[in-house]
Amino acid sequence: MLHRWLEIASTPSVKAVRERYGSAAQYARLDGTLDRAGPVRNDRLGDAEAAFIEGRDGFYLASVSETGWPYVQYRGGPAGFLRVLDDHTLGFADFRGNRQYVTTGNVAENDRVSLFLMDYAHQRRLKIFGHLRMIDVSAAPEQVATLAVPDYAARSERAALIQVVAFDWNCPQHITPRFTHGELDQVLTPVREEIESLRAENQRLRHRLVREAGTASQD
């Protein structure tokens, strides 16, 4: 079964390096080396991908300039600002930043992009290949508005639409666990509640000992 992401990533030079280091046979049935006519997988986003994507509060976005230089930037916002519009389309509001417009300029010439989505807490990551189209708010204000994030203090300058071509769930090896404030609160809330309960119980027992000590001294 042809793995769409690996088919795209497995260029002749990549395959040559795999041959050199002994991993070519491992990928030959997935990257199109043995059979390019088989059924395709990892080209349509499913429920697992949608849930993962919409749970992220940021991702890394790579593009390439017309001079051949790669550029990677971090896009952040409230969890869910990157939306799954259908099984082949992602969308997000392009918030105003430092106004360098490197990604916007790059995709005007070459719309190919790569997304890297990380869940550090659970050591998971998702890679996506796609084509990115930027739509100015002046050209389509309603479309930009549909991707805006309510109550988020940011100005949406464009709608960013990504036509997904392929994706790949990456190996969790070597991902150092890191936690956001929200993730820490979720883990620590029951611990805090238990501590407060123990403090209350400790205070109750202290009061009881004081009362018992007072009664004993009167006897």
mmCIF file with all atom_site columns, C-alpha atoms in Angstrom:
data_model
loop_
_atom_site.group_PDB
_atom_site.id
_atom_site.type_symbol
_atom_site.label_atom_id
_atom_site.label_alt_id
_atom_site.label_comp_id
_atom_site.label_asym_id
_atom_site.label_entity_id
_atom_site.label_seq_id
_atom_site.pdbx_PDB_ins_code
_atom_site.Cartn_x
_atom_site.Cartn_y
_atom_site.Cartn_z
_atom_site.occupancy
_atom_site.B_iso_or_equiv
_atom_site.pdbx_formal_charge
_atom_site.auth_seq_id
_atom_site.auth_comp_id
_atom_site.auth_asym_id
_atom_site.auth_atom_id
_atom_site.pdbx_PDB_model_num
ATOM 1   C CA . MET A 1 1   ? 0.000   0.000  0.000  1.00 0.00 ? 1   MET A CA 1
ATOM 2   C CA . LEU A 1 2   ? 1.574   3.266  -1.148 1.00 0.00 ? 2   LEU A CA 1
ATOM 3   C CA . HIS A 1 3   ? 2.323   5.735  1.648  1.00 0.00 ? 3   HIS A CA 1
ATOM 4   C CA . ARG A 1 4   ? 1.671   9.122  0.055  1.00 0.00 ? 4   ARG A CA 1
ATOM 5   C CA . TRP A 1 5   ? 3.937   11.143 2.364  1.00 0.00 ? 5   TRP A CA 1
ATOM 6   C CA . LEU A 1 6   ? 6.848   8.753  1.885  1.00 0.00 ? 6   LEU A CA 1
ATOM 7   C CA . GLU A 1 7   ? 6.270   8.677  -1.870 1.00 0.00 ? 7   GLU A CA 1
ATOM 8   C CA . ILE A 1 8   ? 6.724   12.475 -2.015 1.00 0.00 ? 8   ILE A CA 1
ATOM 9   C CA . ALA A 1 9   ? 9.642   12.603 0.404  1.00 0.00 ? 9   ALA A CA 1
ATOM 10  C CA . SER A 1 10  ? 11.494  9.677  -1.159 1.00 0.00 ? 10  SER A CA 1
ATOM 11  C CA . THR A 1 11  ? 13.361  11.490 -3.917 1.00 0.00 ? 11  THR A CA 1
ATOM 12  C CA . PRO A 1 12  ? 16.126  9.693  -5.853 1.00 0.00 ? 12  PRO A CA 1
ATOM 13  C CA . SER A 1 13  ? 18.791  11.232 -3.620 1.00 0.00 ? 13  SER A CA 1
ATOM 14  C CA . VAL A 1 14  ? 16.910  10.162 -0.485 1.00 0.00 ? 14  VAL A CA 1
ATOM 15  C CA . LYS A 1 15  ? 16.587  6.617  -1.805 1.00 0.00 ? 15  LYS A CA 1
ATOM 16  C CA . ALA A 1 16  ? 20.300  6.600  -2.634 1.00 0.00 ? 16  ALA A CA 1
ATOM 17  C CA . VAL A 1 17  ? 21.150  7.482  0.967  1.00 0.00 ? 17  VAL A CA 1
ATOM 18  C CA . ARG A 1 18  ? 18.843  4.713  2.215  1.00 0.00 ? 18  ARG A CA 1
ATOM 19  C CA . GLU A 1 19  ? 20.686  2.261  -0.010 1.00 0.00 ? 19  GLU A CA 1
ATOM 20  C CA . ARG A 1 20  ? 23.958  3.468  1.421  1.00 0.00 ? 20  ARG A CA 1
ATOM 21  C CA . TYR A 1 21  ? 22.857  3.045  5.033  1.00 0.00 ? 21  TYR A CA 1
ATOM 22  C CA . GLY A 1 22  ? 20.842  -0.133 4.595  1.00 0.00 ? 22  GLY A CA 1
ATOM 23  C CA . SER A 1 23  ? 17.243  1.040  5.085  1.00 0.00 ? 23  SER A CA 1
ATOM 24  C CA . ALA A 1 24  ? 16.028  1.016  1.454  1.00 0.00 ? 24  ALA A CA 1
ATOM 25  C CA . ALA A 1 25  ? 14.293  -2.377 1.746  1.00 0.00 ? 25  ALA A CA 1
ATOM 26  C CA . GLN A 1 26  ? 12.458  -1.176 4.865  1.00 0.00 ? 26  GLN A CA 1
ATOM 27  C CA . TYR A 1 27  ? 10.650  1.534  2.862  1.00 0.00 ? 27  TYR A CA 1
ATOM 28  C CA . ALA A 1 28  ? 10.504  -0.034 -0.594 1.00 0.00 ? 28  ALA A CA 1
ATOM 29  C CA . ARG A 1 29  ? 6.887   -1.225 -0.270 1.00 0.00 ? 29  ARG A CA 1
ATOM 30  C CA . LEU A 1 30  ? 5.733   2.176  1.002  1.00 0.00 ? 30  LEU A CA 1
ATOM 31  C CA . ASP A 1 31  ? 7.611   4.760  -1.046 1.00 0.00 ? 31  ASP A CA 1
ATOM 32  C CA . GLY A 1 32  ? 6.711   3.506  -4.530 1.00 0.00 ? 32  GLY A CA 1
ATOM 33  C CA . THR A 1 33  ? 9.982   1.704  -5.225 1.00 0.00 ? 33  THR A CA 1
ATOM 34  C CA . LEU A 1 34  ? 8.268   -1.679 -5.730 1.00 0.00 ? 34  LEU A CA 1
ATOM 35  C CA . ASP A 1 35  ? 4.744   -0.706 -6.748 1.00 0.00 ? 35  ASP A CA 1
ATOM 36  C CA . ARG A 1 36  ? 3.429   2.747  -7.596 1.00 0.00 ? 36  ARG A CA 1
ATOM 37  C CA . ALA A 1 37  ? 0.013   1.472  -8.701 1.00 0.00 ? 37  ALA A CA 1
ATOM 38  C CA . GLY A 1 38  ? -1.223  0.149  -5.357 1.00 0.00 ? 38  GLY A CA 1
ATOM 39  C CA . PRO A 1 39  ? -3.871  1.730  -3.120 1.00 0.00 ? 39  PRO A CA 1
ATOM 40  C CA . VAL A 1 40  ? -2.841  5.011  -1.508 1.00 0.00 ? 40  VAL A CA 1
ATOM 41  C CA . ARG A 1 41  ? -2.916  5.834  2.199  1.00 0.00 ? 41  ARG A CA 1
ATOM 42  C CA . ASN A 1 42  ? -1.989  8.839  4.315  1.00 0.00 ? 42  ASN A CA 1
ATOM 43  C CA . ASP A 1 43  ? -3.467  11.268 1.790  1.00 0.00 ? 43  ASP A CA 1
ATOM 44  C CA . ARG A 1 44  ? -6.796  12.032 3.520  1.00 0.00 ? 44  ARG A CA 1
ATOM 45  C CA . LEU A 1 45  ? -7.142  13.351 7.053  1.00 0.00 ? 45  LEU A CA 1
ATOM 46  C CA . GLY A 1 46  ? -9.170  11.070 9.306  1.00 0.00 ? 46  GLY A CA 1
ATOM 47  C CA . ASP A 1 47  ? -10.733 11.473 12.727 1.00 0.00 ? 47  ASP A CA 1
ATOM 48  C CA . ALA A 1 48  ? -7.438  10.864 14.550 1.00 0.00 ? 48  ALA A CA 1
ATOM 49  C CA . GLU A 1 49  ? -5.641  13.520 12.520 1.00 0.00 ? 49  GLU A CA 1
ATOM 50  C CA . ALA A 1 50  ? -8.509  16.021 12.897 1.00 0.00 ? 50  ALA A CA 1
ATOM 51  C CA . ALA A 1 51  ? -8.614  15.607 16.682 1.00 0.00 ? 51  ALA A CA 1
ATOM 52  C CA . PHE A 1 52  ? -4.854  15.994 16.946 1.00 0.00 ? 52  PHE A CA 1
ATOM 53  C CA . ILE A 1 53  ? -4.689  19.056 14.678 1.00 0.00 ? 53  ILE A CA 1
ATOM 54  C CA . GLU A 1 54  ? -7.546  20.903 16.367 1.00 0.00 ? 54  GLU A CA 1
ATOM 55  C CA . GLY A 1 55  ? -6.039  20.251 19.786 1.00 0.00 ? 55  GLY A CA 1
ATOM 56  C CA . ARG A 1 56  ? -2.832  22.116 18.978 1.00 0.00 ? 56  ARG A CA 1
ATOM 57  C CA . ASP A 1 57  ? -2.118  25.707 19.996 1.00 0.00 ? 57  ASP A CA 1
ATOM 58  C CA . GLY A 1 58  ? 0.719   26.090 17.502 1.00 0.00 ? 58  GLY A CA 1
ATOM 59  C CA . PHE A 1 59  ? 2.666   24.471 14.696 1.00 0.00 ? 59  PHE A CA 1
ATOM 60  C CA . TYR A 1 60  ? 5.788   24.936 12.578 1.00 0.00 ? 60  TYR A CA 1
ATOM 61  C CA . LEU A 1 61  ? 5.338   25.977 8.954  1.00 0.00 ? 61  LEU A CA 1
ATOM 62  C CA . ALA A 1 62  ? 8.062   25.576 6.316  1.00 0.00 ? 62  ALA A CA 1
ATOM 63  C CA . SER A 1 63  ? 8.215   27.178 2.884  1.00 0.00 ? 63  SER A CA 1
ATOM 64  C CA . VAL A 1 64  ? 10.923  27.701 0.257  1.00 0.00 ? 64  VAL A CA 1
ATOM 65  C CA . SER A 1 65  ? 11.954  30.960 -1.419 1.00 0.00 ? 65  SER A CA 1
ATOM 66  C CA . GLU A 1 66  ? 12.465  31.365 -5.160 1.00 0.00 ? 66  GLU A CA 1
ATOM 67  C CA . THR A 1 67  ? 16.205  31.441 -4.426 1.00 0.00 ? 67  THR A CA 1
ATOM 68  C CA . GLY A 1 68  ? 15.977  27.983 -2.874 1.00 0.00 ? 68  GLY A CA 1
ATOM 69  C CA . TRP A 1 69  ? 16.332  28.912 0.789  1.00 0.00 ? 69  TRP A CA 1
ATOM 70  C CA . PRO A 1 70  ? 14.033  27.113 3.263  1.00 0.00 ? 70  PRO A CA 1
ATOM 71  C CA . TYR A 1 71  ? 12.197  29.131 5.894  1.00 0.00 ? 71  TYR A CA 1
ATOM 72  C CA . VAL A 1 72  ? 10.504  27.807 9.021  1.00 0.00 ? 72  VAL A CA 1
ATOM 73  C CA . GLN A 1 73  ? 8.271   29.842 11.276 1.00 0.00 ? 73  GLN A CA 1
ATOM 74  C CA . TYR A 1 74  ? 6.098   29.107 14.289 1.00 0.00 ? 74  TYR A CA 1
ATOM 75  C CA . ARG A 1 75  ? 2.384   29.861 14.056 1.00 0.00 ? 75  ARG A CA 1
ATOM 76  C CA . GLY A 1 76  ? 0.553   30.076 17.374 1.00 0.00 ? 76  GLY A CA 1
ATOM 77  C CA . GLY A 1 77  ? -2.857  30.901 18.783 1.00 0.00 ? 77  GLY A CA 1
ATOM 78  C CA . PRO A 1 78  ? -5.588  29.418 20.944 1.00 0.00 ? 78  PRO A CA 1
ATOM 79  C CA . ALA A 1 79  ? -6.006  25.649 20.675 1.00 0.00 ? 79  ALA A CA 1
ATOM 80  C CA . GLY A 1 80  ? -8.101  24.908 17.610 1.00 0.00 ? 80  GLY A CA 1
ATOM 81  C CA . PHE A 1 81  ? -7.134  27.996 15.583 1.00 0.00 ? 81  PHE A CA 1
ATOM 82  C CA . LEU A 1 82  ? -5.834  25.608 12.905 1.00 0.00 ? 82  LEU A CA 1
ATOM 83  C CA . ARG A 1 83  ? -9.021  24.039 11.596 1.00 0.00 ? 83  ARG A CA 1
ATOM 84  C CA . VAL A 1 84  ? -9.811  20.936 9.597  1.00 0.00 ? 84  VAL A CA 1
ATOM 85  C CA . LEU A 1 85  ? -12.284 22.128 6.961  1.00 0.00 ? 85  LEU A CA 1
ATOM 86  C CA . ASP A 1 86  ? -12.549 18.745 5.235  1.00 0.00 ? 86  ASP A CA 1
ATOM 87  C CA . ASP A 1 87  ? -10.383 15.657 4.763  1.00 0.00 ? 87  ASP A CA 1
ATOM 88  C CA . HIS A 1 88  ? -8.122  17.516 2.339  1.00 0.00 ? 88  HIS A CA 1
ATOM 89  C CA . THR A 1 89  ? -8.221  21.101 3.625  1.00 0.00 ? 89  THR A CA 1
ATOM 90  C CA . LEU A 1 90  ? -6.878  23.041 6.607  1.00 0.00 ? 90  LEU A CA 1
ATOM 91  C CA . GLY A 1 91  ? -7.503  26.694 7.327  1.00 0.00 ? 91  GLY A CA 1
ATOM 92  C CA . PHE A 1 92  ? -6.370  29.313 9.800  1.00 0.00 ? 92  PHE A CA 1
ATOM 93  C CA . ALA A 1 93  ? -6.531  33.058 10.290 1.00 0.00 ? 93  ALA A CA 1
ATOM 94  C CA . ASP A 1 94  ? -3.200  34.634 9.423  1.00 0.00 ? 94  ASP A CA 1
ATOM 95  C CA . PHE A 1 95  ? -2.670  36.988 12.367 1.00 0.00 ? 95  PHE A CA 1
ATOM 96  C CA . ARG A 1 96  ? -0.678  40.166 11.964 1.00 0.00 ? 96  ARG A CA 1
ATOM 97  C CA . GLY A 1 97  ? 2.891   39.796 13.239 1.00 0.00 ? 97  GLY A CA 1
ATOM 98  C CA . ASN A 1 98  ? 6.214   41.505 12.553 1.00 0.00 ? 98  ASN A CA 1
ATOM 99  C CA . ARG A 1 99  ? 5.197   42.198 8.925  1.00 0.00 ? 99  ARG A CA 1
ATOM 100 C CA . GLN A 1 100 ? 8.227   40.527 7.322  1.00 0.00 ? 100 GLN A CA 1
ATOM 101 C CA . TYR A 1 101 ? 5.819   38.450 5.189  1.00 0.00 ? 101 TYR A CA 1
ATOM 102 C CA . VAL A 1 102 ? 8.464   35.838 4.366  1.00 0.00 ? 102 VAL A CA 1
ATOM 103 C CA . THR A 1 103 ? 6.050   32.904 4.210  1.00 0.00 ? 103 THR A CA 1
ATOM 104 C CA . THR A 1 104 ? 3.433   34.949 2.352  1.00 0.00 ? 104 THR A CA 1
ATOM 105 C CA . GLY A 1 105 ? 6.038   35.966 -0.217 1.00 0.00 ? 105 GLY A CA 1
ATOM 106 C CA . ASN A 1 106 ? 7.451   32.469 -0.558 1.00 0.00 ? 106 ASN A CA 1
ATOM 107 C CA . VAL A 1 107 ? 4.105   30.811 -1.271 1.00 0.00 ? 107 VAL A CA 1
ATOM 108 C CA . ALA A 1 108 ? 3.252   33.469 -3.840 1.00 0.00 ? 108 ALA A CA 1
ATOM 109 C CA . GLU A 1 109 ? 6.040   31.913 -5.918 1.00 0.00 ? 109 GLU A CA 1
ATOM 110 C CA . ASN A 1 110 ? 5.988   28.307 -4.675 1.00 0.00 ? 110 ASN A CA 1
ATOM 111 C CA . ASP A 1 111 ? 2.901   27.198 -2.768 1.00 0.00 ? 111 ASP A CA 1
ATOM 112 C CA . ARG A 1 112 ? 4.406   23.954 -1.436 1.00 0.00 ? 112 ARG A CA 1
ATOM 113 C CA . VAL A 1 113 ? 4.638   23.890 2.367  1.00 0.00 ? 113 VAL A CA 1
ATOM 114 C CA . SER A 1 114 ? 5.337   21.456 5.154  1.00 0.00 ? 114 SER A CA 1
ATOM 115 C CA . LEU A 1 115 ? 3.679   21.567 8.579  1.00 0.00 ? 115 LEU A CA 1
ATOM 116 C CA . PHE A 1 116 ? 5.094   20.052 11.735 1.00 0.00 ? 116 PHE A CA 1
ATOM 117 C CA . LEU A 1 117 ? 2.645   19.657 14.626 1.00 0.00 ? 117 LEU A CA 1
ATOM 118 C CA . MET A 1 118 ? 3.950   18.725 18.059 1.00 0.00 ? 118 MET A CA 1
ATOM 119 C CA . ASP A 1 119 ? 2.341   17.321 21.186 1.00 0.00 ? 119 ASP A CA 1
ATOM 120 C CA . TYR A 1 120 ? 5.324   17.436 23.520 1.00 0.00 ? 120 TYR A CA 1
ATOM 121 C CA . ALA A 1 121 ? 3.374   16.298 26.570 1.00 0.00 ? 121 ALA A CA 1
ATOM 122 C CA . HIS A 1 122 ? 2.374   12.992 24.966 1.00 0.00 ? 122 HIS A CA 1
ATOM 123 C CA . GLN A 1 123 ? 5.442   12.703 22.684 1.00 0.00 ? 123 GLN A CA 1
ATOM 124 C CA . ARG A 1 124 ? 3.475   12.742 19.423 1.00 0.00 ? 124 ARG A CA 1
ATOM 125 C CA . ARG A 1 125 ? 4.066   14.587 16.152 1.00 0.00 ? 125 ARG A CA 1
ATOM 126 C CA . LEU A 1 126 ? 2.358   14.871 12.799 1.00 0.00 ? 126 LEU A CA 1
ATOM 127 C CA . LYS A 1 127 ? 3.969   15.960 9.520  1.00 0.00 ? 127 LYS A CA 1
ATOM 128 C CA . ILE A 1 128 ? 1.917   17.351 6.631  1.00 0.00 ? 128 ILE A CA 1
ATOM 129 C CA . PHE A 1 129 ? 2.698   18.215 3.006  1.00 0.00 ? 129 PHE A CA 1
ATOM 130 C CA . GLY A 1 130 ? 0.389   20.652 1.255  1.00 0.00 ? 130 GLY A CA 1
ATOM 131 C CA . HIS A 1 131 ? -0.199  23.674 -0.936 1.00 0.00 ? 131 HIS A CA 1
ATOM 132 C CA . LEU A 1 132 ? -0.805  26.991 0.839  1.00 0.00 ? 132 LEU A CA 1
ATOM 133 C CA . ARG A 1 133 ? -2.952  29.813 -0.535 1.00 0.00 ? 133 ARG A CA 1
ATOM 134 C CA . MET A 1 134 ? -3.154  33.198 1.198  1.00 0.00 ? 134 MET A CA 1
ATOM 135 C CA . ILE A 1 135 ? -6.333  35.252 0.738  1.00 0.00 ? 135 ILE A CA 1
ATOM 136 C CA . ASP A 1 136 ? -6.246  38.927 1.744  1.00 0.00 ? 136 ASP A CA 1
ATOM 137 C CA . VAL A 1 137 ? -9.009  40.232 3.973  1.00 0.00 ? 137 VAL A CA 1
ATOM 138 C CA . SER A 1 138 ? -9.775  42.920 1.366  1.00 0.00 ? 138 SER A CA 1
ATOM 139 C CA . ALA A 1 139 ? -10.481 40.231 -1.231 1.00 0.00 ? 139 ALA A CA 1
ATOM 140 C CA . ALA A 1 140 ? -12.600 37.935 0.928  1.00 0.00 ? 140 ALA A CA 1
ATOM 141 C CA . PRO A 1 141 ? -13.552 39.532 4.284  1.00 0.00 ? 141 PRO A CA 1
ATOM 142 C CA . GLU A 1 142 ? -16.250 36.955 5.026  1.00 0.00 ? 142 GLU A CA 1
ATOM 143 C CA . GLN A 1 143 ? -13.905 34.015 4.469  1.00 0.00 ? 143 GLN A CA 1
ATOM 144 C CA . VAL A 1 144 ? -11.269 35.581 6.722  1.00 0.00 ? 144 VAL A CA 1
ATOM 145 C CA . ALA A 1 145 ? -13.951 36.230 9.344  1.00 0.00 ? 145 ALA A CA 1
ATOM 146 C CA . THR A 1 146 ? -15.009 32.571 9.381  1.00 0.00 ? 146 THR A CA 1
ATOM 147 C CA . LEU A 1 147 ? -11.480 31.584 10.445 1.00 0.00 ? 147 LEU A CA 1
ATOM 148 C CA . ALA A 1 148 ? -11.107 34.320 13.055 1.00 0.00 ? 148 ALA A CA 1
ATOM 149 C CA . VAL A 1 149 ? -10.814 33.279 16.699 1.00 0.00 ? 149 VAL A CA 1
ATOM 150 C CA . PRO A 1 150 ? -13.453 34.935 18.934 1.00 0.00 ? 150 PRO A CA 1
ATOM 151 C CA . ASP A 1 151 ? -12.102 36.904 21.908 1.00 0.00 ? 151 ASP A CA 1
ATOM 152 C CA . TYR A 1 152 ? -8.493  36.497 20.764 1.00 0.00 ? 152 TYR A CA 1
ATOM 153 C CA . ALA A 1 153 ? -6.575  39.765 20.709 1.00 0.00 ? 153 ALA A CA 1
ATOM 154 C CA . ALA A 1 154 ? -5.091  39.524 17.230 1.00 0.00 ? 154 ALA A CA 1
ATOM 155 C CA . ARG A 1 155 ? -5.786  41.115 13.886 1.00 0.00 ? 155 ARG A CA 1
ATOM 156 C CA . SER A 1 156 ? -6.542  38.701 11.037 1.00 0.00 ? 156 SER A CA 1
ATOM 157 C CA . GLU A 1 157 ? -4.924  39.956 7.837  1.00 0.00 ? 157 GLU A CA 1
ATOM 158 C CA . ARG A 1 158 ? -5.509  36.913 5.627  1.00 0.00 ? 158 ARG A CA 1
ATOM 159 C CA . ALA A 1 159 ? -7.169  33.557 5.409  1.00 0.00 ? 159 ALA A CA 1
ATOM 160 C CA . ALA A 1 160 ? -4.654  30.746 4.981  1.00 0.00 ? 160 ALA A CA 1
ATOM 161 C CA . LEU A 1 161 ? -5.961  27.651 3.197  1.00 0.00 ? 161 LEU A CA 1
ATOM 162 C CA . ILE A 1 162 ? -3.840  24.519 2.930  1.00 0.00 ? 162 ILE A CA 1
ATOM 163 C CA . GLN A 1 163 ? -4.699  21.784 0.451  1.00 0.00 ? 163 GLN A CA 1
ATOM 164 C CA . VAL A 1 164 ? -3.366  18.669 2.177  1.00 0.00 ? 164 VAL A CA 1
ATOM 165 C CA . VAL A 1 165 ? -1.480  16.278 -0.094 1.00 0.00 ? 165 VAL A CA 1
ATOM 166 C CA . ALA A 1 166 ? -0.036  13.831 2.444  1.00 0.00 ? 166 ALA A CA 1
ATOM 167 C CA . PHE A 1 167 ? 0.710   13.320 6.121  1.00 0.00 ? 167 PHE A CA 1
ATOM 168 C CA . ASP A 1 168 ? 2.804   11.090 8.334  1.00 0.00 ? 168 ASP A CA 1
ATOM 169 C CA . TRP A 1 169 ? 2.745   10.253 12.032 1.00 0.00 ? 169 TRP A CA 1
ATOM 170 C CA . ASN A 1 170 ? 6.344   10.502 13.141 1.00 0.00 ? 170 ASN A CA 1
ATOM 171 C CA . CYS A 1 171 ? 8.266   8.318  15.562 1.00 0.00 ? 171 CYS A CA 1
ATOM 172 C CA . PRO A 1 172 ? 8.015   9.563  19.198 1.00 0.00 ? 172 PRO A CA 1
ATOM 173 C CA . GLN A 1 173 ? 11.637  8.666  19.893 1.00 0.00 ? 173 GLN A CA 1
ATOM 174 C CA . HIS A 1 174 ? 13.764  11.497 21.287 1.00 0.00 ? 174 HIS A CA 1
ATOM 175 C CA . ILE A 1 175 ? 10.832  13.893 21.931 1.00 0.00 ? 175 ILE A CA 1
ATOM 176 C CA . THR A 1 176 ? 11.465  15.548 25.288 1.00 0.00 ? 176 THR A CA 1
ATOM 177 C CA . PRO A 1 177 ? 8.143   15.911 27.184 1.00 0.00 ? 177 PRO A CA 1
ATOM 178 C CA . ARG A 1 178 ? 7.154   19.539 27.782 1.00 0.00 ? 178 ARG A CA 1
ATOM 179 C CA . PHE A 1 179 ? 3.919   20.881 29.211 1.00 0.00 ? 179 PHE A CA 1
ATOM 180 C CA . THR A 1 180 ? 1.859   24.020 28.691 1.00 0.00 ? 180 THR A CA 1
ATOM 181 C CA . HIS A 1 181 ? 0.237   25.870 31.593 1.00 0.00 ? 181 HIS A CA 1
ATOM 182 C CA . GLY A 1 182 ? -3.091  24.316 30.626 1.00 0.00 ? 182 GLY A CA 1
ATOM 183 C CA . GLU A 1 183 ? -1.663  20.796 30.543 1.00 0.00 ? 183 GLU A CA 1
ATOM 184 C CA . LEU A 1 184 ? 0.043   21.329 33.903 1.00 0.00 ? 184 LEU A CA 1
ATOM 185 C CA . ASP A 1 185 ? -3.186  22.668 35.432 1.00 0.00 ? 185 ASP A CA 1
ATOM 186 C CA . GLN A 1 186 ? -5.039  19.589 34.217 1.00 0.00 ? 186 GLN A CA 1
ATOM 187 C CA . VAL A 1 187 ? -2.511  17.301 35.885 1.00 0.00 ? 187 VAL A CA 1
ATOM 188 C CA . LEU A 1 188 ? -2.010  19.371 39.034 1.00 0.00 ? 188 LEU A CA 1
ATOM 189 C CA . THR A 1 189 ? -5.641  20.290 39.798 1.00 0.00 ? 189 THR A CA 1
ATOM 190 C CA . PRO A 1 190 ? -6.454  16.972 41.533 1.00 0.00 ? 190 PRO A CA 1
ATOM 191 C CA . VAL A 1 191 ? -3.130  17.191 43.406 1.00 0.00 ? 191 VAL A CA 1
ATOM 192 C CA . ARG A 1 192 ? -3.972  20.705 44.619 1.00 0.00 ? 192 ARG A CA 1
ATOM 193 C CA . GLU A 1 193 ? -7.445  19.561 45.649 1.00 0.00 ? 193 GLU A CA 1
ATOM 194 C CA . GLU A 1 194 ? -5.965  16.660 47.580 1.00 0.00 ? 194 GLU A CA 1
ATOM 195 C CA . ILE A 1 195 ? -3.512  18.999 49.335 1.00 0.00 ? 195 ILE A CA 1
ATOM 196 C CA . GLU A 1 196 ? -6.335  21.371 50.302 1.00 0.00 ? 196 GLU A CA 1
ATOM 197 C CA . SER A 1 197 ? -8.351  18.449 51.614 1.00 0.00 ? 197 SER A CA 1
ATOM 198 C CA . LEU A 1 198 ? -5.404  17.266 53.689 1.00 0.00 ? 198 LEU A CA 1
ATOM 199 C CA . ARG A 1 199 ? -4.831  20.779 55.017 1.00 0.00 ? 199 ARG A CA 1
ATOM 200 C CA . ALA A 1 200 ? -8.463  21.042 56.047 1.00 0.00 ? 200 ALA A CA 1
ATOM 201 C CA . GLU A 1 201 ? -8.285  17.650 57.738 1.00 0.00 ? 201 GLU A CA 1
ATOM 202 C CA . ASN A 1 202 ? -5.058  18.639 59.473 1.00 0.00 ? 202 ASN A CA 1
ATOM 203 C CA . GLN A 1 203 ? -6.680  21.849 60.728 1.00 0.00 ? 203 GLN A CA 1
ATOM 204 C CA . ARG A 1 204 ? -9.706  19.910 61.981 1.00 0.00 ? 204 ARG A CA 1
ATOM 205 C CA . LEU A 1 205 ? -7.470  17.516 63.892 1.00 0.00 ? 205 LEU A CA 1
ATOM 206 C CA . ARG A 1 206 ? -5.503  20.407 65.406 1.00 0.00 ? 206 ARG A CA 1
ATOM 207 C CA . HIS A 1 207 ? -8.710  21.996 66.681 1.00 0.00 ? 207 HIS A CA 1
ATOM 208 C CA . ARG A 1 208 ? -9.808  18.654 68.078 1.00 0.00 ? 208 ARG A CA 1
ATOM 209 C CA . LEU A 1 209 ? -6.484  18.179 69.921 1.00 0.00 ? 209 LEU A CA 1
ATOM 210 C CA . VAL A 1 210 ? -6.733  21.690 71.395 1.00 0.00 ? 210 VAL A CA 1
ATOM 211 C CA . ARG A 1 211 ? -10.280 20.995 72.628 1.00 0.00 ? 211 ARG A CA 1
ATOM 212 C CA . GLU A 1 212 ? -9.255  17.625 74.106 1.00 0.00 ? 212 GLU A CA 1
ATOM 213 C CA . ALA A 1 213 ? -6.207  19.195 75.771 1.00 0.00 ? 213 ALA A CA 1
ATOM 214 C CA . GLY A 1 214 ? -8.425  21.884 77.319 1.00 0.00 ? 214 GLY A CA 1
ATOM 215 C CA . THR A 1 215 ? -10.874 19.287 78.634 1.00 0.00 ? 215 THR A CA 1
ATOM 216 C CA . ALA A 1 216 ? -8.045  17.234 80.126 1.00 0.00 ? 216 ALA A CA 1
ATOM 217 C CA . SER A 1 217 ? -6.574  20.257 81.984 1.00 0.00 ? 217 SER A CA 1
ATOM 218 C CA . GLN A 1 218 ? -9.980  21.012 83.545 1.00 0.00 ? 218 GLN A CA 1
ATOM 219 C CA . ASP A 1 219 ? -10.190 17.481 84.871 1.00 0.00 ? 219 ASP A CA 1
#
